[in-house]
């Protein structure tokens, strides 16, 4: 008959082995759990990175939209300005934009055709009359304009007889 002490010792040894196996399973499960936590954290970081990139792209698109709205508004504003002027031929194929209706806030003036073509209103500044033409300068683009028909100054008979060799 087996000894009760030996049976008790065997049961104790088996119980200890079972605890060791449970501990090993716990360690193995803990390592797997830790690996899964690391994978989960990596996935969360990737999702956050993607969300930040999407938000950055959305901000860029919103900025572009704001710029396009400003361009549309400027275009509509220019259309309002443009309708208030008419391109006028001052003679001999000399052109400038002239205000259609002068008011106390907006007196009669001419606008530079170069700047007007670039959607800018720049008022021509009168420089004087020469040879029947009115001379103007645009201070924005620096162009100079001679409006009207050129007529050479009259020469006197005394001037025509003059010679540097006489």
CSV table of N, CA and C in Angstrom, one decimal:
chain,number,residue,atom,x,y,z
A,1,UNK,N,0.8,-1.2,0.0
A,1,UNK,CA,0.0,0.0,0.0
A,1,UNK,C,0.9,1.2,0.0
A,2,UNK,N,0.5,2.2,-0.8
A,2,UNK,CA,1.3,3.4,-0.9
A,2,UNK,C,1.3,4.1,0.4
A,3,UNK,N,2.3,4.8,0.6
A,3,UNK,CA,2.4,5.6,1.8
A,3,UNK,C,1.7,6.9,1.6
A,4,UNK,N,0.9,7.3,2.6
A,4,UNK,CA,0.1,8.5,2.6
A,4,UNK,C,1.0,9.7,2.5
A,5,UNK,N,2.1,9.6,3.1
A,5,UNK,CA,3.1,10.8,3.0
A,5,UNK,C,3.6,10.9,1.6
A,6,UNK,N,3.8,9.8,0.9
A,6,UNK,CA,4.3,9.9,-0.5
A,6,UNK,C,3.3,10.4,-1.4
A,7,UNK,N,2.0,10.0,-1.1
A,7,UNK,CA,0.9,10.5,-1.9
A,7,UNK,C,0.7,12.0,-1.7
A,8,UNK,N,0.8,12.4,-0.5
A,8,UNK,CA,0.7,13.8,-0.1
A,8,UNK,C,1.8,14.6,-0.8
A,9,UNK,N,3.0,14.0,-0.8
A,9,UNK,CA,4.2,14.7,-1.4
A,9,UNK,C,4.0,14.8,-2.9
A,10,UNK,N,3.5,13.7,-3.5
A,10,UNK,CA,3.2,13.8,-5.0
A,10,UNK,C,2.2,14.8,-5.3
A,11,UNK,N,1.1,14.8,-4.5
A,11,UNK,CA,0.1,15.8,-4.7
A,11,UNK,C,0.6,17.2,-4.6
A,12,UNK,N,1.5,17.4,-3.6
A,12,UNK,CA,2.1,18.7,-3.4
A,12,UNK,C,3.0,19.1,-4.5
A,13,UNK,N,3.7,18.1,-5.1
A,13,UNK,CA,4.6,18.4,-6.2
A,13,UNK,C,3.8,18.7,-7.4
A,14,UNK,N,2.7,18.0,-7.6
A,14,UNK,CA,1.8,18.2,-8.8
A,14,UNK,C,1.2,19.6,-8.7
A,15,UNK,N,0.8,20.0,-7.4
A,15,UNK,CA,0.2,21.2,-7.2
A,15,UNK,C,1.2,22.3,-7.5
A,16,UNK,N,2.5,22.2,-7.1
A,16,UNK,CA,3.5,23.2,-7.4
A,16,UNK,C,3.8,23.3,-8.9
A,17,UNK,N,3.8,22.1,-9.6
A,17,UNK,CA,4.0,22.1,-11.0
A,17,UNK,C,2.9,22.9,-11.7
A,18,UNK,N,1.6,22.6,-11.2
A,18,UNK,CA,0.5,23.3,-11.8
A,18,UNK,C,0.6,24.8,-11.6
A,19,UNK,N,1.1,25.2,-10.5
A,19,UNK,CA,1.2,26.7,-10.2
A,19,UNK,C,2.3,27.2,-11.2
A,20,UNK,N,3.4,26.5,-11.4
A,20,UNK,CA,4.4,26.9,-12.3
A,20,UNK,C,3.9,27.1,-13.7
A,21,UNK,N,3.1,26.1,-14.1
A,21,UNK,CA,2.5,26.1,-15.5
A,21,UNK,C,1.6,27.3,-15.6
A,22,UNK,N,0.8,27.5,-14.6
A,22,UNK,CA,-0.2,28.6,-14.6
A,22,UNK,C,0.6,29.9,-14.6
A,23,UNK,N,1.7,30.0,-13.9
A,23,UNK,CA,2.6,31.2,-13.9
A,23,UNK,C,3.2,31.4,-15.3
A,24,UNK,N,3.7,30.3,-15.9
A,24,UNK,CA,4.2,30.3,-17.3
A,24,UNK,C,3.1,30.8,-18.3
A,25,UNK,N,1.9,30.3,-18.1
A,25,UNK,CA,0.8,30.7,-19.0
A,25,UNK,C,0.6,32.1,-18.8
A,26,UNK,N,0.6,32.6,-17.6
A,26,UNK,CA,0.4,34.0,-17.2
A,26,UNK,C,1.4,34.9,-17.8
A,27,UNK,N,2.7,34.4,-17.8
A,27,UNK,CA,3.8,35.2,-18.4
A,27,UNK,C,3.6,35.2,-19.9
A,28,UNK,N,3.3,34.1,-20.5
A,28,UNK,CA,3.1,34.0,-21.9
A,28,UNK,C,1.9,34.9,-22.3
A,29,UNK,N,0.8,34.8,-21.6
A,29,UNK,CA,-0.3,35.7,-21.8
A,29,UNK,C,0.0,37.2,-21.6
A,30,UNK,N,0.8,37.5,-20.6
A,30,UNK,CA,1.2,38.8,-20.3
A,30,UNK,C,2.0,39.4,-21.5
A,31,UNK,N,3.0,38.5,-22.0
A,31,UNK,CA,3.8,39.0,-23.2
A,31,UNK,C,2.9,39.2,-24.4
A,32,UNK,N,2.0,38.3,-24.6
A,32,UNK,CA,1.1,38.5,-25.8
A,32,UNK,C,0.2,39.7,-25.6
A,33,UNK,N,-0.3,39.9,-24.4
A,33,UNK,CA,-1.0,41.1,-24.1
A,33,UNK,C,-0.2,42.4,-24.3
A,34,UNK,N,1.0,42.3,-23.8
A,34,UNK,CA,1.9,43.5,-24.0
A,34,UNK,C,2.1,43.8,-25.5
A,35,UNK,N,2.3,42.7,-26.3
A,35,UNK,CA,2.6,42.9,-27.7
A,35,UNK,C,1.3,43.5,-28.4
A,36,UNK,N,0.1,43.0,-27.9
A,36,UNK,CA,-1.1,43.5,-28.5
A,36,UNK,C,-1.3,45.0,-28.1
A,37,UNK,N,-0.9,45.3,-26.9
A,37,UNK,CA,-1.0,46.7,-26.4
A,37,UNK,C,-0.1,47.6,-27.3
A,38,UNK,N,1.1,47.1,-27.6
A,38,UNK,CA,2.0,47.9,-28.4
A,38,UNK,C,1.4,48.0,-29.8
A,39,UNK,N,0.8,46.9,-30.4
A,39,UNK,CA,0.2,47.0,-31.7
A,39,UNK,C,-0.9,48.0,-31.7
A,40,UNK,N,-1.7,48.0,-30.6
A,40,UNK,CA,-2.9,48.9,-30.5
A,40,UNK,C,-2.4,50.4,-30.4
A,41,UNK,N,-1.3,50.6,-29.7
A,41,UNK,CA,-0.8,51.9,-29.6
A,41,UNK,C,-0.2,52.4,-30.9
A,42,UNK,N,0.4,51.5,-31.7
A,42,UNK,CA,0.9,51.9,-33.0
A,42,UNK,C,-0.2,52.3,-33.9
A,43,UNK,N,-1.3,51.5,-33.9
A,43,UNK,CA,-2.5,51.8,-34.7
A,43,UNK,C,-3.1,53.1,-34.3
A,44,UNK,N,-3.2,53.4,-33.0
A,44,UNK,CA,-3.7,54.7,-32.6
A,44,UNK,C,-2.9,55.8,-33.1
A,45,UNK,N,-1.5,55.7,-33.0
A,45,UNK,CA,-0.6,56.7,-33.5
A,45,UNK,C,-0.8,56.9,-35.0
A,46,UNK,N,-0.9,55.8,-35.7
A,46,UNK,CA,-1.1,56.0,-37.2
A,46,UNK,C,-2.4,56.7,-37.5
A,47,UNK,N,-3.5,56.3,-36.8
A,47,UNK,CA,-4.8,57.0,-37.0
A,47,UNK,C,-4.7,58.5,-36.6
A,48,UNK,N,-4.0,58.8,-35.5
A,48,UNK,CA,-3.8,60.2,-35.2
A,48,UNK,C,-3.0,61.0,-36.2
A,49,UNK,N,-2.0,60.3,-36.7
A,49,UNK,CA,-1.1,60.9,-37.8
A,49,UNK,C,-2.0,61.2,-39.0
A,50,UNK,N,-2.8,60.2,-39.4
A,50,UNK,CA,-3.6,60.4,-40.6
A,50,UNK,C,-4.7,61.5,-40.4
A,51,UNK,N,-5.2,61.5,-39.2
A,51,UNK,CA,-6.2,62.6,-38.8
A,51,UNK,C,-5.5,64.0,-38.9
A,52,UNK,N,-4.3,64.1,-38.4
A,52,UNK,CA,-3.6,65.4,-38.4
A,52,UNK,C,-3.3,65.7,-39.9
A,53,UNK,N,-2.9,64.8,-40.7
A,53,UNK,CA,-2.6,65.1,-42.1
A,53,UNK,C,-3.9,65.5,-42.8
A,54,UNK,N,-5.0,64.8,-42.5
A,54,UNK,CA,-6.3,65.2,-43.1
A,54,UNK,C,-6.7,66.6,-42.7
A,55,UNK,N,-6.5,66.9,-41.4
A,55,UNK,CA,-6.9,68.2,-40.9
A,55,UNK,C,-6.0,69.3,-41.6
A,56,UNK,N,-4.7,69.0,-41.8
A,56,UNK,CA,-3.8,70.0,-42.4
A,56,UNK,C,-4.3,70.2,-43.9
A,57,UNK,N,-4.6,69.1,-44.5
A,57,UNK,CA,-5.1,69.2,-45.9
A,57,UNK,C,-6.4,70.0,-46.0
A,58,UNK,N,-7.3,69.8,-45.0
A,58,UNK,CA,-8.5,70.5,-44.9
A,58,UNK,C,-8.3,72.0,-44.7
A,59,UNK,N,-7.3,72.3,-43.9
A,59,UNK,CA,-7.0,73.8,-43.6
A,59,UNK,C,-6.4,74.4,-44.9
A,60,UNK,N,-5.6,73.7,-45.6
A,60,UNK,CA,-5.1,74.2,-46.9
A,60,UNK,C,-6.2,74.4,-47.9
A,61,UNK,N,-7.1,73.5,-48.0
A,61,UNK,CA,-8.3,73.7,-48.9
A,61,UNK,C,-9.1,74.8,-48.5
A,62,UNK,N,-9.3,75.0,-47.2
A,62,UNK,CA,-10.1,76.2,-46.7
A,62,UNK,C,-9.4,77.5,-47.0
A,63,UNK,N,-8.1,77.5,-46.9
A,63,UNK,CA,-7.3,78.7,-47.3
A,63,UNK,C,-7.4,79.0,-48.8
A,64,UNK,N,-7.4,77.9,-49.6
A,64,UNK,CA,-7.5,78.1,-51.0
A,64,UNK,C,-8.9,78.6,-51.4
A,65,UNK,N,-9.9,78.0,-50.7
A,65,UNK,CA,-11.3,78.5,-50.9
A,65,UNK,C,-11.5,79.9,-50.5
A,66,UNK,N,-10.9,80.4,-49.4
A,66,UNK,CA,-10.9,81.8,-49.0
A,66,UNK,C,-10.3,82.7,-50.1
A,67,UNK,N,-9.1,82.2,-50.7
A,67,UNK,CA,-8.5,83.0,-51.7
A,67,UNK,C,-9.4,83.1,-53.0
A,68,UNK,N,-10.0,82.0,-53.3
A,68,UNK,CA,-10.9,82.0,-54.5
A,68,UNK,C,-12.1,82.9,-54.3
A,69,UNK,N,-12.6,82.9,-53.1
A,69,UNK,CA,-13.7,83.8,-52.8
A,69,UNK,C,-13.3,85.2,-52.9
A,70,UNK,N,-12.1,85.5,-52.4
A,70,UNK,CA,-11.6,86.9,-52.6
A,70,UNK,C,-11.4,87.3,-54.0
A,71,UNK,N,-10.9,86.3,-54.8
A,71,UNK,CA,-10.8,86.6,-56.3
A,71,UNK,C,-12.1,86.9,-56.9
A,72,UNK,N,-13.1,86.1,-56.6
A,72,UNK,CA,-14.5,86.3,-57.1
A,72,UNK,C,-15.0,87.7,-56.7
A,73,UNK,N,-14.8,88.0,-55.5
A,73,UNK,CA,-15.2,89.3,-55.0
A,73,UNK,C,-14.5,90.5,-55.7
A,74,UNK,N,-13.2,90.3,-55.9
A,74,UNK,CA,-12.5,91.3,-56.6
A,74,UNK,C,-12.9,91.4,-58.1
A,75,UNK,N,-13.2,90.3,-58.7
A,75,UNK,CA,-13.7,90.3,-60.0
A,75,UNK,C,-15.1,91.0,-60.1
A,76,UNK,N,-16.0,90.7,-59.2
A,76,UNK,CA,-17.3,91.4,-59.2
A,76,UNK,C,-17.1,92.8,-58.9
A,77,UNK,N,-16.2,93.2,-58.0
A,77,UNK,CA,-15.9,94.6,-57.8
A,77,UNK,C,-15.4,95.3,-59.0
A,78,UNK,N,-14.5,94.6,-59.7
A,78,UNK,CA,-14.0,95.2,-61.0
A,78,UNK,C,-15.1,95.4,-62.0
A,79,UNK,N,-16.0,94.4,-62.1
A,79,UNK,CA,-17.1,94.6,-63.1
A,79,UNK,C,-17.9,95.8,-62.8
A,80,UNK,N,-18.1,96.2,-61.5
A,80,UNK,CA,-18.8,97.4,-61.1
A,80,UNK,C,-18.0,98.6,-61.6
A,81,UNK,N,-16.7,98.6,-61.4
A,81,UNK,CA,-15.9,99.7,-61.8
A,81,UNK,C,-15.9,99.8,-63.3
A,82,UNK,N,-15.7,98.7,-64.0
A,82,UNK,CA,-15.5,98.7,-65.4
A,82,UNK,C,-16.8,99.3,-66.1
A,83,UNK,N,-18.0,99.0,-65.6
A,83,UNK,CA,-19.2,99.5,-66.2
A,83,UNK,C,-19.3,101.1,-66.1
A,84,UNK,N,-18.5,101.7,-65.3
A,84,UNK,CA,-18.6,103.2,-65.1
A,84,UNK,C,-17.7,103.9,-66.1
A,85,UNK,N,-17.0,103.2,-67.0
A,85,UNK,CA,-16.0,103.8,-67.9
A,85,UNK,C,-16.4,103.4,-69.4
A,86,UNK,N,-15.9,104.2,-70.3
A,86,UNK,CA,-16.0,103.9,-71.7
A,86,UNK,C,-14.7,104.2,-72.4
A,87,UNK,N,-14.3,103.3,-73.3
A,87,UNK,CA,-13.1,103.5,-74.1
A,87,UNK,C,-13.4,104.5,-75.1
A,88,UNK,N,-12.6,105.6,-75.1
A,88,UNK,CA,-12.9,106.7,-76.0
A,88,UNK,C,-11.7,107.0,-76.9
A,89,UNK,N,-12.0,107.2,-78.2
A,89,UNK,CA,-11.0,107.5,-79.2
A,89,UNK,C,-10.9,109.1,-79.2
A,90,UNK,N,-9.7,109.6,-78.9
A,90,UNK,CA,-9.5,111.1,-78.8
A,90,UNK,C,-9.0,111.6,-80.2
A,91,UNK,N,-9.0,110.8,-81.2
A,91,UNK,CA,-8.5,111.2,-82.5
A,91,UNK,C,-7.2,110.6,-82.8
A,92,UNK,N,-6.9,110.3,-84.1
A,92,UNK,CA,-5.7,109.7,-84.6
A,92,UNK,C,-5.4,108.4,-83.8
A,93,UNK,N,-6.4,107.7,-83.5
A,93,UNK,CA,-6.3,106.4,-82.9
A,93,UNK,C,-5.5,106.5,-81.5
A,94,UNK,N,-5.9,107.5,-80.8
A,94,UNK,CA,-5.3,107.6,-79.4
A,94,UNK,C,-6.5,107.4,-78.4
A,95,UNK,N,-6.3,106.4,-77.5
A,95,UNK,CA,-7.4,106.0,-76.7
A,95,UNK,C,-7.1,106.1,-75.2
A,96,UNK,N,-8.1,106.3,-74.4
A,96,UNK,CA,-8.1,106.2,-73.0
A,96,UNK,C,-9.5,105.9,-72.5
A,97,UNK,N,-9.6,105.4,-71.2
A,97,UNK,CA,-10.9,105.2,-70.6
A,97,UNK,C,-11.4,106.4,-70.0
A,98,UNK,N,-12.6,106.8,-70.3
A,98,UNK,CA,-13.2,108.0,-69.7
A,98,UNK,C,-14.4,107.7,-68.8
A,99,UNK,N,-14.4,108.3,-67.7
A,99,UNK,CA,-15.5,108.1,-66.7
A,99,UNK,C,-16.8,108.6,-67.4
A,100,UNK,N,-17.9,107.7,-67.4
A,100,UNK,CA,-19.1,108.1,-68.1
A,100,UNK,C,-19.9,109.2,-67.4
A,101,UNK,N,-20.0,109.1,-66.1
A,101,UNK,CA,-20.8,110.2,-65.3
A,101,UNK,C,-20.0,110.7,-64.1
A,102,UNK,N,-19.6,111.9,-64.2
A,102,UNK,CA,-18.9,112.5,-63.1
A,102,UNK,C,-19.8,112.9,-62.0
A,103,UNK,N,-19.3,112.8,-60.7
A,103,UNK,CA,-20.1,113.2,-59.5
A,103,UNK,C,-19.1,114.1,-58.7
A,104,UNK,N,-19.6,114.6,-57.6
A,104,UNK,CA,-18.8,115.4,-56.7
A,104,UNK,C,-17.7,114.5,-56.0
A,105,UNK,N,-18.1,113.2,-55.8
A,105,UNK,CA,-17.1,112.3,-55.2
A,105,UNK,C,-16.2,111.7,-56.2
A,106,UNK,N,-16.6,111.7,-57.5
A,106,UNK,CA,-15.8,111.1,-58.6
A,106,UNK,C,-15.8,112.1,-59.8
A,107,UNK,N,-14.9,113.1,-59.7
A,107,UNK,CA,-14.9,114.1,-60.8
A,107,UNK,C,-14.5,113.5,-62.2
A,108,UNK,N,-14.7,114.2,-63.3
A,108,UNK,CA,-14.4,113.7,-64.6
A,108,UNK,C,-12.9,113.4,-64.6
A,109,UNK,N,-12.5,112.3,-65.2
A,109,UNK,CA,-11.1,112.0,-65.4
A,109,UNK,C,-10.9,110.9,-66.4
A,110,UNK,N,-9.7,110.6,-66.8
A,110,UNK,CA,-9.3,109.6,-67.7
A,110,UNK,C,-8.6,108.5,-67.0
A,111,UNK,N,-8.7,107.2,-67.4
A,111,UNK,CA,-8.0,106.1,-66.8
A,111,UNK,C,-7.1,105.5,-67.8
A,112,UNK,N,-5.9,105.1,-67.3
A,112,UNK,CA,-4.9,104.5,-68.1
A,112,UNK,C,-5.4,103.2,-68.8
A,113,UNK,N,-5.3,103.1,-70.1
A,113,UNK,CA,-5.7,101.9,-70.8
A,113,UNK,C,-4.9,100.7,-70.5
A,114,UNK,N,-3.6,100.9,-70.2
A,114,UNK,CA,-2.7,99.8,-69.9
A,114,UNK,C,-3.1,99.2,-68.5
A,115,UNK,N,-3.3,100.0,-67.5
A,115,UNK,CA,-3.7,99.5,-66.2
A,115,UNK,C,-5.1,99.0,-66.2
A,116,UNK,N,-6.0,99.6,-67.0
A,116,UNK,CA,-7.4,99.2,-67.1
A,116,UNK,C,-7.4,97.8,-67.6
A,117,UNK,N,-6.6,97.5,-68.6
A,117,UNK,CA,-6.5,96.1,-69.1
A,117,UNK,C,-6.1,95.1,-68.1
A,118,UNK,N,-5.4,95.6,-67.1
A,118,UNK,CA,-4.9,94.7,-66.0
A,118,UNK,C,-5.8,94.8,-64.8
A,119,UNK,N,-7.0,95.2,-65.0
A,119,UNK,CA,-8.0,95.3,-63.9
A,119,UNK,C,-7.6,96.2,-62.8
A,120,UNK,N,-6.9,97.3,-63.1
A,120,UNK,CA,-6.6,98.3,-62.1
A,120,UNK,C,-7.0,99.7,-62.7
A,121,UNK,N,-7.5,100.5,-61.8
A,121,UNK,CA,-7.9,101.9,-62.3
A,121,UNK,C,-6.8,102.8,-61.8
A,122,UNK,N,-6.2,103.4,-62.8
A,122,UNK,CA,-5.1,104.4,-62.5
A,122,UNK,C,-5.5,105.7,-63.3
A,123,UNK,N,-5.6,106.7,-62.6
A,123,UNK,CA,-6.1,108.0,-63.2
A,123,UNK,C,-4.9,108.7,-63.9
A,124,UNK,N,-5.1,109.0,-65.1
A,124,UNK,CA,-4.0,109.7,-65.9
A,124,UNK,C,-3.9,111.1,-65.4
A,125,UNK,N,-2.6,111.6,-65.3
A,125,UNK,CA,-2.3,112.9,-64.8
A,125,UNK,C,-1.9,113.8,-66.0
A,126,UNK,N,-2.6,114.9,-66.1
A,126,UNK,CA,-2.4,115.8,-67.2
A,126,UNK,C,-1.0,116.5,-67.1
A,127,UNK,N,-0.2,116.5,-68.2
A,127,UNK,CA,1.1,117.0,-68.2
A,127,UNK,C,1.2,118.3,-69.0
A,128,UNK,N,0.3,118.5,-70.0
A,128,UNK,CA,0.3,119.8,-70.7
A,128,UNK,C,-0.2,119.5,-72.2
A,129,UNK,N,-0.3,120.6,-72.9
A,129,UNK,CA,-0.7,120.5,-74.4
A,129,UNK,C,0.5,120.8,-75.2
A,130,UNK,N,0.8,119.9,-76.2
A,130,UNK,CA,1.9,120.1,-77.1
A,130,UNK,C,1.4,119.7,-78.5
A,131,UNK,N,1.6,120.5,-79.5
A,131,UNK,CA,1.2,120.2,-80.8
A,131,UNK,C,-0.2,119.8,-81.0
A,132,UNK,N,-1.1,120.4,-80.3
A,132,UNK,CA,-2.5,120.0,-80.4
A,132,UNK,C,-2.9,118.8,-79.7
A,133,UNK,N,-2.0,118.1,-79.1
A,133,UNK,CA,-2.3,116.9,-78.3
A,133,UNK,C,-2.2,117.2,-76.8
A,134,UNK,N,-3.0,116.5,-76.1
A,134,UNK,CA,-3.0,116.6,-74.6
A,134,UNK,C,-2.1,115.5,-74.1
A,135,UNK,N,-1.1,115.8,-73.3
A,135,UNK,CA,-0.2,114.8,-72.8
A,135,UNK,C,-0.5,114.4,-71.4
A,136,UNK,N,-0.5,113.1,-71.1
A,136,UNK,CA,-0.9,112.5,-69.8
A,136,UNK,C,0.2,111.5,-69.4
A,137,UNK,N,0.3,111.3,-68.1
A,137,UNK,CA,1.2,110.3,-67.6
A,137,UNK,C,0.5,109.4,-66.5
A,138,UNK,N,0.7,108.1,-66.6
A,138,UNK,CA,0.2,107.2,-65.6
A,138,UNK,C,1.3,107.0,-64.6
A,139,UNK,N,1.0,107.3,-63.3
A,139,UNK,CA,2.0,107.1,-62.3
A,139,UNK,C,2.1,105.7,-61.8
A,140,UNK,N,1.2,104.8,-62.2
A,140,UNK,CA,1.3,103.4,-61.8
A,140,UNK,C,2.2,102.7,-62.7
A,141,UNK,N,1.9,102.7,-64.0
A,141,UNK,CA,2.7,101.9,-64.9
A,141,UNK,C,3.8,102.8,-65.6
A,142,UNK,N,3.8,104.1,-65.4
A,142,UNK,CA,4.8,105.0,-65.9
A,142,UNK,C,4.6,105.3,-67.4
A,143,UNK,N,3.5,104.8,-68.1
A,143,UNK,CA,3.3,105.0,-69.5
A,143,UNK,C,2.9,106.5,-69.7
A,144,UNK,N,3.2,107.0,-70.8
A,144,UNK,CA,2.8,108.4,-71.2
A,144,UNK,C,1.9,108.3,-72.4
A,145,UNK,N,0.9,109.2,-72.4
A,145,UNK,CA,-0.1,109.2,-73.5
A,145,UNK,C,-0.2,110.6,-74.1
A,146,UNK,N,-0.3,110.6,-75.4
A,146,UNK,CA,-0.6,111.8,-76.2
A,146,UNK,C,-1.9,111.6,-76.8
A,147,UNK,N,-2.9,112.3,-76.3
A,147,UNK,CA,-4.3,112.1,-76.8
A,147,UNK,C,-4.7,113.2,-77.7
A,148,UNK,N,-5.3,112.9,-78.8
A,148,UNK,CA,-5.7,113.9,-79.8
A,148,UNK,C,-4.9,113.8,-81.1
A,149,UNK,N,-5.2,114.6,-82.0
A,149,UNK,CA,-4.5,114.7,-83.3
A,149,UNK,C,-3.4,115.6,-83.2
A,150,UNK,N,-2.2,115.1,-83.6
A,150,UNK,CA,-1.0,116.0,-83.6
A,150,UNK,C,-1.0,116.9,-84.8
A,151,UNK,N,-0.7,118.2,-84.5
A,151,UNK,CA,-0.6,119.2,-85.6
A,151,UNK,C,0.7,119.9,-85.3
A,152,UNK,N,1.6,119.9,-86.2
A,152,UNK,CA,2.9,120.5,-86.0
A,152,UNK,C,2.7,122.0,-85.8
A,153,UNK,N,3.6,122.6,-85.0
A,153,UNK,CA,3.4,124.1,-84.7
A,153,UNK,C,3.7,124.8,-86.0
A,154,UNK,N,3.0,125.9,-86.2
A,154,UNK,CA,3.2,126.7,-87.5
A,154,UNK,C,4.6,127.3,-87.5
A,155,UNK,N,5.1,127.3,-88.7
A,155,UNK,CA,6.5,127.8,-88.9
A,155,UNK,C,6.3,129.2,-89.6
A,156,UNK,N,7.1,130.1,-89.2
A,156,UNK,CA,7.0,131.5,-89.8
A,156,UNK,C,8.0,131.5,-91.0
A,157,UNK,N,7.8,132.4,-91.9
A,157,UNK,CA,8.7,132.5,-93.0
A,157,UNK,C,10.1,132.9,-92.6
A,158,UNK,N,10.2,133.6,-91.5
A,158,UNK,CA,11.5,134.0,-91.0
A,158,UNK,C,12.3,132.8,-90.6
A,159,UNK,N,11.6,131.8,-90.0
A,159,UNK,CA,12.2,130.6,-89.5
A,159,UNK,C,12.7,129.7,-90.7
A,160,UNK,N,11.9,129.7,-91.8
A,160,UNK,CA,12.2,128.9,-92.9
A,160,UNK,C,13.5,129.4,-93.7
A,161,UNK,N,13.8,130.7,-93.5
A,161,UNK,CA,14.9,131.3,-94.2
A,161,UNK,C,16.2,131.1,-93.4
A,162,UNK,N,16.1,130.8,-92.2
A,162,UNK,CA,17.2,130.7,-91.3
A,162,UNK,C,18.1,129.5,-91.7
A,163,UNK,N,19.4,129.6,-91.6
A,163,UNK,CA,20.3,128.6,-91.9
A,163,UNK,C,21.5,128.7,-91.0
A,164,UNK,N,22.0,127.7,-90.5
A,164,UNK,CA,23.2,127.8,-89.7
A,164,UNK,C,24.5,128.1,-90.4
A,165,UNK,N,24.4,128.0,-91.8
A,165,UNK,CA,25.6,128.2,-92.6
A,165,UNK,C,25.6,129.6,-93.2
A,166,UNK,N,24.7,130.5,-92.9
A,166,UNK,CA,24.6,131.8,-93.4
A,166,UNK,C,25.5,132.8,-92.7
